[in-house]
Each structure stands twice: as structure tokens, then as C-alpha cells.
């Protein structure tokens, strides 16, 4: 009790959140590399928001995952606002799924409500 959200949720297969915006993406790429190294057939899904999409560490994680052919699915949850700033004001290309030149991207629409 008393802990804030998913940041403190850790299990053997869930590595929680991170206090630094986007810092979980390189961690996810590393976990995917470990899966590849162990040849265990597992895939890592690294989630990040559109507010983190302009950070260099995201592109470094894409590059390393592609370079080592690590089994990682990078997922950008785009609600069109990062820390209160709209994506069109913060990014020259707000179509985040098109940014990974060596990591193919697709656009998935999900309008379901919680």
C-alpha cells in the first residue's frame, strides 16, 4: 500500500515502470537481447508514451534491437499529449510508427474505453 501505480509492480515477467520518461525502452531492448541470448523463444514488449518519443535513448534502443535482431516489440501509446504539450507542437513527425527505419512500424487504432 501507498505506492504509486504500475511503477512499483514487478514480477518475473513484468518489469514495472520507471521514474525517468522513456527509460524503460532501453531496458526492454536489453531484456529482449537476453531472450535472444538465452534462446528461450520469448519476446519483450516495451511500452512508452508519445511524450518520450523524441528522446535519443528511444532511437538508440531501436538501433540496438535491430542490430542484434532482438525480439522486442516497441509500442508507443499516443494520446497526442506529452506532459500537456500536443504532439504536433513537440514533434516534426508525430506519426511515431514511421520513425524506425530499421524497425518496421504499423499503426493500430484502439478506441475502446476503459
PDB file of N, CA and C in Angstrom:
ATOM      1  N   UNK A   1       0.831  -1.202   0.000  1.00  0.00           N
ATOM      2  CA  UNK A   1       0.000   0.000   0.000  1.00  0.00           C
ATOM      3  C   UNK A   1       0.866   1.253   0.000  1.00  0.00           C
ATOM      4  N   UNK A   2       0.287   2.302  -0.540  1.00  0.00           N
ATOM      5  CA  UNK A   2       0.961   3.581  -0.518  1.00  0.00           C
ATOM      6  C   UNK A   2       1.940   3.811  -1.648  1.00  0.00           C
ATOM      7  N   UNK A   3       2.020   2.888  -2.601  1.00  0.00           N
ATOM      8  CA  UNK A   3       2.938   3.074  -3.719  1.00  0.00           C
ATOM      9  C   UNK A   3       2.153   3.518  -4.950  1.00  0.00           C
ATOM     10  N   UNK A   4       2.772   4.316  -5.774  1.00  0.00           N
ATOM     11  CA  UNK A   4       2.083   4.938  -6.897  1.00  0.00           C
ATOM     12  C   UNK A   4       2.050   4.121  -8.168  1.00  0.00           C
ATOM     13  N   UNK A   5       0.916   3.557  -8.490  1.00  0.00           N
ATOM     14  CA  UNK A   5       0.654   2.938  -9.786  1.00  0.00           C
ATOM     15  C   UNK A   5       1.569   1.799 -10.169  1.00  0.00           C
ATOM     16  N   UNK A   6       1.710   1.616 -11.481  1.00  0.00           N
ATOM     17  CA  UNK A   6       2.447   0.476 -12.017  1.00  0.00           C
ATOM     18  C   UNK A   6       3.965   0.608 -11.898  1.00  0.00           C
ATOM     19  N   UNK A   7       4.461   1.760 -11.485  1.00  0.00           N
ATOM     20  CA  UNK A   7       5.899   1.949 -11.360  1.00  0.00           C
ATOM     21  C   UNK A   7       6.520   0.948 -10.389  1.00  0.00           C
ATOM     22  N   UNK A   8       5.754   0.508  -9.421  1.00  0.00           N
ATOM     23  CA  UNK A   8       6.277  -0.381  -8.391  1.00  0.00           C
ATOM     24  C   UNK A   8       5.820  -1.827  -8.575  1.00  0.00           C
ATOM     25  N   UNK A   9       5.279  -2.144  -9.732  1.00  0.00           N
ATOM     26  CA  UNK A   9       4.810  -3.506  -9.992  1.00  0.00           C
ATOM     27  C   UNK A   9       5.920  -4.292 -10.689  1.00  0.00           C
ATOM     28  N   UNK A  10       6.457  -5.277 -10.021  1.00  0.00           N
ATOM     29  CA  UNK A  10       7.498  -6.120 -10.596  1.00  0.00           C
ATOM     30  C   UNK A  10       7.166  -7.577 -10.316  1.00  0.00           C
ATOM     31  N   UNK A  11       7.304  -8.407 -11.344  1.00  0.00           N
ATOM     32  CA  UNK A  11       7.206  -9.858 -11.203  1.00  0.00           C
ATOM     33  C   UNK A  11       8.340 -10.445 -12.030  1.00  0.00           C
ATOM     34  N   UNK A  12       8.340 -11.746 -12.197  1.00  0.00           N
ATOM     35  CA  UNK A  12       9.380 -12.364 -13.035  1.00  0.00           C
ATOM     36  C   UNK A  12       9.254 -11.967 -14.494  1.00  0.00           C
ATOM     37  N   UNK A  13       8.053 -11.560 -14.922  1.00  0.00           N
ATOM     38  CA  UNK A  13       7.844 -11.203 -16.331  1.00  0.00           C
ATOM     39  C   UNK A  13       7.350  -9.776 -16.532  1.00  0.00           C
ATOM     40  N   UNK A  14       7.185  -8.993 -15.481  1.00  0.00           N
ATOM     41  CA  UNK A  14       6.752  -7.602 -15.583  1.00  0.00           C
ATOM     42  C   UNK A  14       7.763  -6.737 -14.847  1.00  0.00           C
ATOM     43  N   UNK A  15       8.396  -5.845 -15.585  1.00  0.00           N
ATOM     44  CA  UNK A  15       9.466  -5.041 -15.009  1.00  0.00           C
ATOM     45  C   UNK A  15       9.028  -3.619 -14.671  1.00  0.00           C
ATOM     46  N   UNK A  16       7.732  -3.431 -14.468  1.00  0.00           N
ATOM     47  CA  UNK A  16       7.214  -2.176 -13.948  1.00  0.00           C
ATOM     48  C   UNK A  16       7.514  -0.957 -14.795  1.00  0.00           C
ATOM     49  N   UNK A  17       7.456   0.192 -14.158  1.00  0.00           N
ATOM     50  CA  UNK A  17       7.705   1.453 -14.835  1.00  0.00           C
ATOM     51  C   UNK A  17       9.055   2.010 -14.456  1.00  0.00           C
ATOM     52  N   UNK A  18       9.232   3.283 -14.726  1.00  0.00           N
ATOM     53  CA  UNK A  18      10.495   3.926 -14.440  1.00  0.00           C
ATOM     54  C   UNK A  18      10.218   5.390 -14.148  1.00  0.00           C
ATOM     55  N   UNK A  19      10.954   5.978 -13.253  1.00  0.00           N
ATOM     56  CA  UNK A  19      10.760   7.377 -12.902  1.00  0.00           C
ATOM     57  C   UNK A  19      11.274   8.355 -13.936  1.00  0.00           C
ATOM     58  N   UNK A  20      12.067   7.899 -14.882  1.00  0.00           N
ATOM     59  CA  UNK A  20      12.599   8.743 -15.947  1.00  0.00           C
ATOM     60  C   UNK A  20      11.793   8.471 -17.213  1.00  0.00           C
ATOM     61  N   UNK A  21      11.270   9.514 -17.829  1.00  0.00           N
ATOM     62  CA  UNK A  21      10.423   9.349 -19.013  1.00  0.00           C
ATOM     63  C   UNK A  21      11.175   8.602 -20.117  1.00  0.00           C
ATOM     64  N   UNK A  22      10.629   7.481 -20.535  1.00  0.00           N
ATOM     65  CA  UNK A  22      11.195   6.702 -21.637  1.00  0.00           C
ATOM     66  C   UNK A  22      12.327   5.775 -21.257  1.00  0.00           C
ATOM     67  N   UNK A  23      12.770   5.790 -20.010  1.00  0.00           N
ATOM     68  CA  UNK A  23      13.935   4.986 -19.617  1.00  0.00           C
ATOM     69  C   UNK A  23      13.665   3.485 -19.663  1.00  0.00           C
ATOM     70  N   UNK A  24      12.414   3.082 -19.673  1.00  0.00           N
ATOM     71  CA  UNK A  24      12.095   1.668 -19.721  1.00  0.00           C
ATOM     72  C   UNK A  24      12.329   1.063 -21.110  1.00  0.00           C
ATOM     73  N   UNK A  25      12.434   1.886 -22.142  1.00  0.00           N
ATOM     74  CA  UNK A  25      12.592   1.367 -23.505  1.00  0.00           C
ATOM     75  C   UNK A  25      13.968   0.718 -23.702  1.00  0.00           C
ATOM     76  N   UNK A  26      15.073   1.344 -23.320  1.00  0.00           N
ATOM     77  CA  UNK A  26      16.361   0.653 -23.413  1.00  0.00           C
ATOM     78  C   UNK A  26      16.424  -0.587 -22.520  1.00  0.00           C
ATOM     79  N   UNK A  27      15.750  -0.529 -21.373  1.00  0.00           N
ATOM     80  CA  UNK A  27      15.692  -1.710 -20.507  1.00  0.00           C
ATOM     81  C   UNK A  27      14.988  -2.839 -21.256  1.00  0.00           C
ATOM     82  N   UNK A  28      13.898  -2.521 -21.928  1.00  0.00           N
ATOM     83  CA  UNK A  28      13.178  -3.515 -22.725  1.00  0.00           C
ATOM     84  C   UNK A  28      14.030  -4.092 -23.833  1.00  0.00           C
ATOM     85  N   UNK A  29      14.819  -3.243 -24.494  1.00  0.00           N
ATOM     86  CA  UNK A  29      15.718  -3.738 -25.547  1.00  0.00           C
ATOM     87  C   UNK A  29      16.751  -4.694 -24.946  1.00  0.00           C
ATOM     88  N   UNK A  30      17.228  -4.389 -23.749  1.00  0.00           N
ATOM     89  CA  UNK A  30      18.179  -5.270 -23.074  1.00  0.00           C
ATOM     90  C   UNK A  30      17.558  -6.596 -22.676  1.00  0.00           C
ATOM     91  N   UNK A  31      16.314  -6.548 -22.202  1.00  0.00           N
ATOM     92  CA  UNK A  31      15.611  -7.781 -21.858  1.00  0.00           C
ATOM     93  C   UNK A  31      15.410  -8.632 -23.099  1.00  0.00           C
ATOM     94  N   UNK A  32      15.056  -7.996 -24.214  1.00  0.00           N
ATOM     95  CA  UNK A  32      14.889  -8.723 -25.476  1.00  0.00           C
ATOM     96  C   UNK A  32      16.207  -9.356 -25.914  1.00  0.00           C
ATOM     97  N   UNK A  33      17.303  -8.616 -25.748  1.00  0.00           N
ATOM     98  CA  UNK A  33      18.612  -9.181 -26.082  1.00  0.00           C
ATOM     99  C   UNK A  33      18.893 -10.418 -25.219  1.00  0.00           C
ATOM    100  N   UNK A  34      18.536 -10.361 -23.944  1.00  0.00           N
ATOM    101  CA  UNK A  34      18.728 -11.509 -23.048  1.00  0.00           C
ATOM    102  C   UNK A  34      17.907 -12.703 -23.522  1.00  0.00           C
ATOM    103  N   UNK A  35      16.685 -12.453 -23.975  1.00  0.00           N
ATOM    104  CA  UNK A  35      15.862 -13.544 -24.509  1.00  0.00           C
ATOM    105  C   UNK A  35      16.537 -14.173 -25.733  1.00  0.00           C
ATOM    106  N   UNK A  36      17.088 -13.324 -26.579  1.00  0.00           N
ATOM    107  CA  UNK A  36      17.783 -13.817 -27.763  1.00  0.00           C
ATOM    108  C   UNK A  36      19.017 -14.624 -27.377  1.00  0.00           C
ATOM    109  N   UNK A  37      19.764 -14.112 -26.422  1.00  0.00           N
ATOM    110  CA  UNK A  37      20.991 -14.769 -25.960  1.00  0.00           C
ATOM    111  C   UNK A  37      20.685 -16.140 -25.346  1.00  0.00           C
ATOM    112  N   UNK A  38      19.608 -16.197 -24.550  1.00  0.00           N
ATOM    113  CA  UNK A  38      19.215 -17.449 -23.906  1.00  0.00           C
ATOM    114  C   UNK A  38      18.495 -18.409 -24.851  1.00  0.00           C
ATOM    115  N   UNK A  39      18.067 -17.880 -26.006  1.00  0.00           N
ATOM    116  CA  UNK A  39      17.304 -18.659 -26.989  1.00  0.00           C
ATOM    117  C   UNK A  39      16.083 -19.305 -26.350  1.00  0.00           C
ATOM    118  N   UNK A  40      15.371 -18.514 -25.539  1.00  0.00           N
ATOM    119  CA  UNK A  40      14.200 -19.052 -24.844  1.00  0.00           C
ATOM    120  C   UNK A  40      12.890 -18.841 -25.599  1.00  0.00           C
ATOM    121  N   UNK A  41      12.942 -18.196 -26.762  1.00  0.00           N
ATOM    122  CA  UNK A  41      11.755 -18.014 -27.589  1.00  0.00           C
ATOM    123  C   UNK A  41      10.803 -16.933 -27.105  1.00  0.00           C
ATOM    124  N   UNK A  42      11.191 -16.167 -26.113  1.00  0.00           N
ATOM    125  CA  UNK A  42      10.320 -15.118 -25.575  1.00  0.00           C
ATOM    126  C   UNK A  42      10.528 -13.792 -26.298  1.00  0.00           C
ATOM    127  N   UNK A  43       9.536 -12.912 -26.173  1.00  0.00           N
ATOM    128  CA  UNK A  43       9.553 -11.583 -26.777  1.00  0.00           C
ATOM    129  C   UNK A  43       9.322 -10.562 -25.675  1.00  0.00           C
ATOM    130  N   UNK A  44       9.985  -9.434 -25.769  1.00  0.00           N
ATOM    131  CA  UNK A  44       9.771  -8.341 -24.812  1.00  0.00           C
ATOM    132  C   UNK A  44       8.919  -7.268 -25.490  1.00  0.00           C
ATOM    133  N   UNK A  45       7.939  -6.755 -24.771  1.00  0.00           N
ATOM    134  CA  UNK A  45       7.117  -5.646 -25.255  1.00  0.00           C
ATOM    135  C   UNK A  45       7.474  -4.427 -24.413  1.00  0.00           C
ATOM    136  N   UNK A  46       8.052  -3.426 -25.058  1.00  0.00           N
ATOM    137  CA  UNK A  46       8.478  -2.199 -24.376  1.00  0.00           C
ATOM    138  C   UNK A  46       7.493  -1.083 -24.710  1.00  0.00           C
ATOM    139  N   UNK A  47       6.818  -0.581 -23.709  1.00  0.00           N
ATOM    140  CA  UNK A  47       5.804   0.459 -23.883  1.00  0.00           C
ATOM    141  C   UNK A  47       6.358   1.829 -23.510  1.00  0.00           C
ATOM    142  N   UNK A  48       5.971   2.825 -24.258  1.00  0.00           N
ATOM    143  CA  UNK A  48       6.336   4.205 -23.935  1.00  0.00           C
ATOM    144  C   UNK A  48       5.260   5.136 -24.489  1.00  0.00           C
ATOM    145  N   UNK A  49       5.198   6.326 -23.959  1.00  0.00           N
ATOM    146  CA  UNK A  49       4.220   7.294 -24.418  1.00  0.00           C
ATOM    147  C   UNK A  49       4.797   8.246 -25.445  1.00  0.00           C
ATOM    148  N   UNK A  50       3.917   8.971 -26.121  1.00  0.00           N
ATOM    149  CA  UNK A  50       4.365   9.896 -27.154  1.00  0.00           C
ATOM    150  C   UNK A  50       5.224  11.017 -26.581  1.00  0.00           C
ATOM    151  N   UNK A  51       5.109  11.298 -25.288  1.00  0.00           N
ATOM    152  CA  UNK A  51       5.969  12.296 -24.664  1.00  0.00           C
ATOM    153  C   UNK A  51       7.425  11.879 -24.617  1.00  0.00           C
ATOM    154  N   UNK A  52       7.687  10.587 -24.671  1.00  0.00           N
ATOM    155  CA  UNK A  52       9.059  10.069 -24.657  1.00  0.00           C
ATOM    156  C   UNK A  52       9.601   9.824 -26.058  1.00  0.00           C
ATOM    157  N   UNK A  53       8.753   9.939 -27.056  1.00  0.00           N
ATOM    158  CA  UNK A  53       9.120   9.526 -28.412  1.00  0.00           C
ATOM    159  C   UNK A  53      10.227  10.351 -29.063  1.00  0.00           C
ATOM    160  N   UNK A  54      10.531  11.533 -28.547  1.00  0.00           N
ATOM    161  CA  UNK A  54      11.564  12.377 -29.149  1.00  0.00           C
ATOM    162  C   UNK A  54      12.910  12.249 -28.450  1.00  0.00           C
ATOM    163  N   UNK A  55      13.033  11.336 -27.516  1.00  0.00           N
ATOM    164  CA  UNK A  55      14.274  11.192 -26.766  1.00  0.00           C
ATOM    165  C   UNK A  55      15.257  10.282 -27.507  1.00  0.00           C
ATOM    166  N   UNK A  56      16.518  10.620 -27.412  1.00  0.00           N
ATOM    167  CA  UNK A  56      17.570   9.860 -28.083  1.00  0.00           C
ATOM    168  C   UNK A  56      17.668   8.421 -27.634  1.00  0.00           C
ATOM    169  N   UNK A  57      17.392   8.168 -26.362  1.00  0.00           N
ATOM    170  CA  UNK A  57      17.504   6.795 -25.869  1.00  0.00           C
ATOM    171  C   UNK A  57      16.510   5.859 -26.561  1.00  0.00           C
ATOM    172  N   UNK A  58      15.392   6.384 -27.018  1.00  0.00           N
ATOM    173  CA  UNK A  58      14.420   5.569 -27.743  1.00  0.00           C
ATOM    174  C   UNK A  58      15.043   5.099 -29.060  1.00  0.00           C
ATOM    175  N   UNK A  59      15.666   6.018 -29.783  1.00  0.00           N
ATOM    176  CA  UNK A  59      16.277   5.676 -31.070  1.00  0.00           C
ATOM    177  C   UNK A  59      17.480   4.753 -30.895  1.00  0.00           C
ATOM    178  N   UNK A  60      18.233   4.945 -29.821  1.00  0.00           N
ATOM    179  CA  UNK A  60      19.345   4.043 -29.531  1.00  0.00           C
ATOM    180  C   UNK A  60      18.836   2.634 -29.258  1.00  0.00           C
ATOM    181  N   UNK A  61      17.732   2.533 -28.521  1.00  0.00           N
ATOM    182  CA  UNK A  61      17.139   1.219 -28.240  1.00  0.00           C
ATOM    183  C   UNK A  61      16.648   0.564 -29.532  1.00  0.00           C
ATOM    184  N   UNK A  62      16.007   1.346 -30.413  1.00  0.00           N
ATOM    185  CA  UNK A  62      15.583   0.816 -31.721  1.00  0.00           C
ATOM    186  C   UNK A  62      16.789   0.278 -32.486  1.00  0.00           C
ATOM    187  N   UNK A  63      17.844   1.084 -32.531  1.00  0.00           N
ATOM    188  CA  UNK A  63      19.033   0.718 -33.291  1.00  0.00           C
ATOM    189  C   UNK A  63      19.666  -0.565 -32.759  1.00  0.00           C
ATOM    190  N   UNK A  64      19.851  -0.650 -31.445  1.00  0.00           N
ATOM    191  CA  UNK A  64      20.480  -1.843 -30.872  1.00  0.00           C
ATOM    192  C   UNK A  64      19.614  -3.081 -31.048  1.00  0.00           C
ATOM    193  N   UNK A  65      18.299  -2.923 -30.877  1.00  0.00           N
ATOM    194  CA  UNK A  65      17.400  -4.069 -31.072  1.00  0.00           C
ATOM    195  C   UNK A  65      17.454  -4.565 -32.513  1.00  0.00           C
ATOM    196  N   UNK A  66      17.513  -3.633 -33.469  1.00  0.00           N
ATOM    197  CA  UNK A  66      17.596  -4.030 -34.872  1.00  0.00           C
ATOM    198  C   UNK A  66      18.964  -4.628 -35.186  1.00  0.00           C
ATOM    199  N   UNK A  67      20.009  -4.030 -34.657  1.00  0.00           N
ATOM    200  CA  UNK A  67      21.370  -4.501 -34.902  1.00  0.00           C
ATOM    201  C   UNK A  67      21.574  -5.934 -34.421  1.00  0.00           C
ATOM    202  N   UNK A  68      21.067  -6.228 -33.224  1.00  0.00           N
ATOM    203  CA  UNK A  68      21.231  -7.560 -32.637  1.00  0.00           C
ATOM    204  C   UNK A  68      20.057  -8.486 -32.918  1.00  0.00           C
ATOM    205  N   UNK A  69      19.093  -7.997 -33.719  1.00  0.00           N
ATOM    206  CA  UNK A  69      17.905  -8.775 -34.054  1.00  0.00           C
ATOM    207  C   UNK A  69      17.214  -9.319 -32.797  1.00  0.00           C
ATOM    208  N   UNK A  70      17.092  -8.446 -31.821  1.00  0.00           N
ATOM    209  CA  UNK A  70      16.474  -8.810 -30.545  1.00  0.00           C
ATOM    210  C   UNK A  70      14.955  -8.863 -30.683  1.00  0.00           C
ATOM    211  N   UNK A  71      14.318  -9.837 -30.037  1.00  0.00           N
ATOM    212  CA  UNK A  71      12.859  -9.971 -30.139  1.00  0.00           C
ATOM    213  C   UNK A  71      12.132  -8.969 -29.246  1.00  0.00           C
ATOM    214  N   UNK A  72      11.991  -7.746 -29.751  1.00  0.00           N
ATOM    215  CA  UNK A  72      11.358  -6.684 -28.970  1.00  0.00           C
ATOM    216  C   UNK A  72      10.285  -5.997 -29.804  1.00  0.00           C
ATOM    217  N   UNK A  73       9.124  -5.777 -29.205  1.00  0.00           N
ATOM    218  CA  UNK A  73       8.070  -5.008 -29.839  1.00  0.00           C
ATOM    219  C   UNK A  73       7.976  -3.685 -29.090  1.00  0.00           C
ATOM    220  N   UNK A  74       8.324  -2.602 -29.767  1.00  0.00           N
ATOM    221  CA  UNK A  74       8.246  -1.272 -29.174  1.00  0.00           C
ATOM    222  C   UNK A  74       6.849  -0.720 -29.434  1.00  0.00           C
ATOM    223  N   UNK A  75       6.174  -0.298 -28.390  1.00  0.00           N
ATOM    224  CA  UNK A  75       4.791   0.153 -28.513  1.00  0.00           C
ATOM    225  C   UNK A  75       4.654   1.564 -27.964  1.00  0.00           C
ATOM    226  N   UNK A  76       4.291   2.492 -28.847  1.00  0.00           N
ATOM    227  CA  UNK A  76       4.089   3.882 -28.451  1.00  0.00           C
ATOM    228  C   UNK A  76       2.601   4.110 -28.215  1.00  0.00           C
ATOM    229  N   UNK A  77       2.262   4.453 -26.996  1.00  0.00           N
ATOM    230  CA  UNK A  77       0.882   4.793 -26.662  1.00  0.00           C
ATOM    231  C   UNK A  77       0.716   6.290 -26.884  1.00  0.00           C
ATOM    232  N   UNK A  78       0.069   6.632 -27.979  1.00  0.00           N
ATOM    233  CA  UNK A  78      -0.030   8.033 -28.389  1.00  0.00           C
ATOM    234  C   UNK A  78      -1.406   8.586 -28.036  1.00  0.00           C
ATOM    235  N   UNK A  79      -1.443   9.400 -26.982  1.00  0.00           N
ATOM    236  CA  UNK A  79      -2.690  10.090 -26.649  1.00  0.00           C
ATOM    237  C   UNK A  79      -2.655  11.534 -27.145  1.00  0.00           C
ATOM    238  N   UNK A  80      -1.639  11.841 -27.951  1.00  0.00           N
ATOM    239  CA  UNK A  80      -1.441  13.149 -28.607  1.00  0.00           C
ATOM    240  C   UNK A  80      -1.004  14.264 -27.666  1.00  0.00           C
ATOM    241  N   UNK A  81      -0.695  13.924 -26.411  1.00  0.00           N
ATOM    242  CA  UNK A  81      -0.189  14.922 -25.470  1.00  0.00           C
ATOM    243  C   UNK A  81       0.900  14.312 -24.609  1.00  0.00           C
ATOM    244  N   UNK A  82       2.049  14.962 -24.554  1.00  0.00           N
ATOM    245  CA  UNK A  82       3.130  14.560 -23.670  1.00  0.00           C
ATOM    246  C   UNK A  82       3.380  15.679 -22.677  1.00  0.00           C
ATOM    247  N   UNK A  83       3.099  15.456 -21.413  1.00  0.00           N
ATOM    248  CA  UNK A  83       3.275  16.469 -20.357  1.00  0.00           C
ATOM    249  C   UNK A  83       2.530  17.756 -20.699  1.00  0.00           C
ATOM    250  N   UNK A  84       1.340  17.620 -21.285  1.00  0.00           N
ATOM    251  CA  UNK A  84       0.491  18.765 -21.572  1.00  0.00           C
ATOM    252  C   UNK A  84       0.744  19.448 -22.902  1.00  0.00           C
ATOM    253  N   UNK A  85       1.752  19.025 -23.635  1.00  0.00           N
ATOM    254  CA  UNK A  85       2.061  19.629 -24.930  1.00  0.00           C
ATOM    255  C   UNK A  85       1.571  18.713 -26.043  1.00  0.00           C
ATOM    256  N   UNK A  86       0.836  19.256 -26.996  1.00  0.00           N
ATOM    257  CA  UNK A  86       0.304  18.428 -28.081  1.00  0.00           C
ATOM    258  C   UNK A  86       1.439  17.907 -28.953  1.00  0.00           C
ATOM    259  N   UNK A  87       1.222  16.740 -29.533  1.00  0.00           N
ATOM    260  CA  UNK A  87       2.273  16.106 -30.336  1.00  0.00           C
ATOM    261  C   UNK A  87       2.672  16.942 -31.545  1.00  0.00           C
ATOM    262  N   UNK A  88       1.750  17.674 -32.146  1.00  0.00           N
ATOM    263  CA  UNK A  88       2.092  18.483 -33.322  1.00  0.00           C
ATOM    264  C   UNK A  88       2.953  19.695 -32.958  1.00  0.00           C
ATOM    265  N   UNK A  89       2.942  20.096 -31.697  1.00  0.00           N
ATOM    266  CA  UNK A  89       3.813  21.184 -31.245  1.00  0.00           C
ATOM    267  C   UNK A  89       5.172  20.679 -30.783  1.00  0.00           C
ATOM    268  N   UNK A  90       5.270  19.387 -30.483  1.00  0.00           N
ATOM    269  CA  UNK A  90       6.510  18.839 -29.926  1.00  0.00           C
ATOM    270  C   UNK A  90       7.321  18.015 -30.920  1.00  0.00           C
ATOM    271  N   UNK A  91       6.703  17.580 -32.013  1.00  0.00           N
ATOM    272  CA  UNK A  91       7.391  16.679 -32.940  1.00  0.00           C
ATOM    273  C   UNK A  91       7.183  17.121 -34.384  1.00  0.00           C
ATOM    274  N   UNK A  92       8.274  17.160 -35.141  1.00  0.00           N
ATOM    275  CA  UNK A  92       8.166  17.474 -36.568  1.00  0.00           C
ATOM    276  C   UNK A  92       7.407  16.365 -37.292  1.00  0.00           C
ATOM    277  N   UNK A  93       7.534  15.132 -36.786  1.00  0.00           N
ATOM    278  CA  UNK A  93       6.809  13.995 -37.346  1.00  0.00           C
ATOM    279  C   UNK A  93       6.073  13.284 -36.215  1.00  0.00           C
ATOM    280  N   UNK A  94       4.789  13.614 -36.007  1.00  0.00           N
ATOM    281  CA  UNK A  94       4.046  12.965 -34.932  1.00  0.00           C
ATOM    282  C   UNK A  94       3.499  11.580 -35.308  1.00  0.00           C
ATOM    283  N   UNK A  95       3.856  11.083 -36.469  1.00  0.00           N
ATOM    284  CA  UNK A  95       3.469   9.723 -36.884  1.00  0.00           C
ATOM    285  C   UNK A  95       4.574   8.785 -36.413  1.00  0.00           C
ATOM    286  N   UNK A  96       4.537   8.492 -35.127  1.00  0.00           N
ATOM    287  CA  UNK A  96       5.643   7.806 -34.461  1.00  0.00           C
ATOM    288  C   UNK A  96       5.935   6.427 -35.043  1.00  0.00           C
ATOM    289  N   UNK A  97       4.947   5.763 -35.564  1.00  0.00           N
ATOM    290  CA  UNK A  97       5.158   4.429 -36.117  1.00  0.00           C
ATOM    291  C   UNK A  97       6.014   4.443 -37.386  1.00  0.00           C
ATOM    292  N   UNK A  98       6.252   5.604 -37.979  1.00  0.00           N
ATOM    293  CA  UNK A  98       7.062   5.689 -39.198  1.00  0.00           C
ATOM    294  C   UNK A  98       8.533   5.983 -38.919  1.00  0.00           C
ATOM    295  N   UNK A  99       8.906   6.158 -37.674  1.00  0.00           N
ATOM    296  CA  UNK A  99      10.241   6.646 -37.346  1.00  0.00           C
ATOM    297  C   UNK A  99      11.344   5.595 -37.330  1.00  0.00           C
ATOM    298  N   UNK A 100      11.029   4.364 -37.120  1.00  0.00           N
ATOM    299  CA  UNK A 100      12.068   3.342 -37.005  1.00  0.00           C
ATOM    300  C   UNK A 100      12.481   2.826 -38.364  1.00  0.00           C
ATOM    301  N   UNK A 101      13.548   3.367 -38.928  1.00  0.00           N
ATOM    302  CA  UNK A 101      13.943   2.964 -40.279  1.00  0.00           C
ATOM    303  C   UNK A 101      14.353   1.493 -40.362  1.00  0.00           C
ATOM    304  N   UNK A 102      14.988   0.960 -39.335  1.00  0.00           N
ATOM    305  CA  UNK A 102      15.382  -0.449 -39.322  1.00  0.00           C
ATOM    306  C   UNK A 102      14.411  -1.293 -38.504  1.00  0.00           C
ATOM    307  N   UNK A 103      13.460  -0.644 -37.853  1.00  0.00           N
ATOM    308  CA  UNK A 103      12.438  -1.339 -37.061  1.00  0.00           C
ATOM    309  C   UNK A 103      11.097  -1.017 -37.715  1.00  0.00           C
ATOM    310  N   UNK A 104      10.475  -1.989 -38.373  1.00  0.00           N
ATOM    311  CA  UNK A 104       9.218  -1.692 -39.062  1.00  0.00           C
ATOM    312  C   UNK A 104       8.118  -1.284 -38.086  1.00  0.00           C
ATOM    313  N   UNK A 105       7.247  -0.391 -38.527  1.00  0.00           N
ATOM    314  CA  UNK A 105       6.171   0.087 -37.669  1.00  0.00           C
ATOM    315  C   UNK A 105       4.818  -0.047 -38.331  1.00  0.00           C
ATOM    316  N   UNK A 106       3.805  -0.224 -37.528  1.00  0.00           N
ATOM    317  CA  UNK A 106       2.427  -0.241 -38.007  1.00  0.00           C
ATOM    318  C   UNK A 106       1.597   0.654 -37.098  1.00  0.00           C
ATOM    319  N   UNK A 107       0.501   1.133 -37.640  1.00  0.00           N
ATOM    320  CA  UNK A 107      -0.410   1.961 -36.854  1.00  0.00           C
ATOM    321  C   UNK A 107      -1.603   1.100 -36.462  1.00  0.00           C
ATOM    322  N   UNK A 108      -1.911   1.105 -35.179  1.00  0.00           N
ATOM    323  CA  UNK A 108      -3.050   0.350 -34.665  1.00  0.00           C
ATOM    324  C   UNK A 108      -3.971   1.330 -33.973  1.00  0.00           C
ATOM    325  N   UNK A 109      -5.225   1.312 -34.325  1.00  0.00           N
ATOM    326  CA  UNK A 109      -6.197   2.199 -33.692  1.00  0.00           C
ATOM    327  C   UNK A 109      -6.982   1.416 -32.649  1.00  0.00           C
ATOM    328  N   UNK A 110      -7.123   2.019 -31.493  1.00  0.00           N
ATOM    329  CA  UNK A 110      -7.885   1.396 -30.425  1.00  0.00           C
ATOM    330  C   UNK A 110      -8.730   2.477 -29.768  1.00  0.00           C
ATOM    331  N   UNK A 111      -9.998   2.435 -30.025  1.00  0.00           N
ATOM    332  CA  UNK A 111     -10.892   3.432 -29.453  1.00  0.00           C
ATOM    333  C   UNK A 111     -11.723   2.884 -28.310  1.00  0.00           C
ATOM    334  N   UNK A 112     -11.339   1.736 -27.789  1.00  0.00           N
ATOM    335  CA  UNK A 112     -12.135   1.161 -26.708  1.00  0.00           C
ATOM    336  C   UNK A 112     -11.986   2.010 -25.448  1.00  0.00           C
ATOM    337  N   UNK A 113     -13.035   2.076 -24.686  1.00  0.00           N
ATOM    338  CA  UNK A 113     -12.982   2.843 -23.442  1.00  0.00           C
ATOM    339  C   UNK A 113     -12.699   1.902 -22.271  1.00  0.00           C
ATOM    340  N   UNK A 114     -12.226   2.479 -21.195  1.00  0.00           N
ATOM    341  CA  UNK A 114     -11.883   1.674 -20.016  1.00  0.00           C
ATOM    342  C   UNK A 114     -13.092   1.408 -19.174  1.00  0.00           C
TER     343      UNK A 114
END
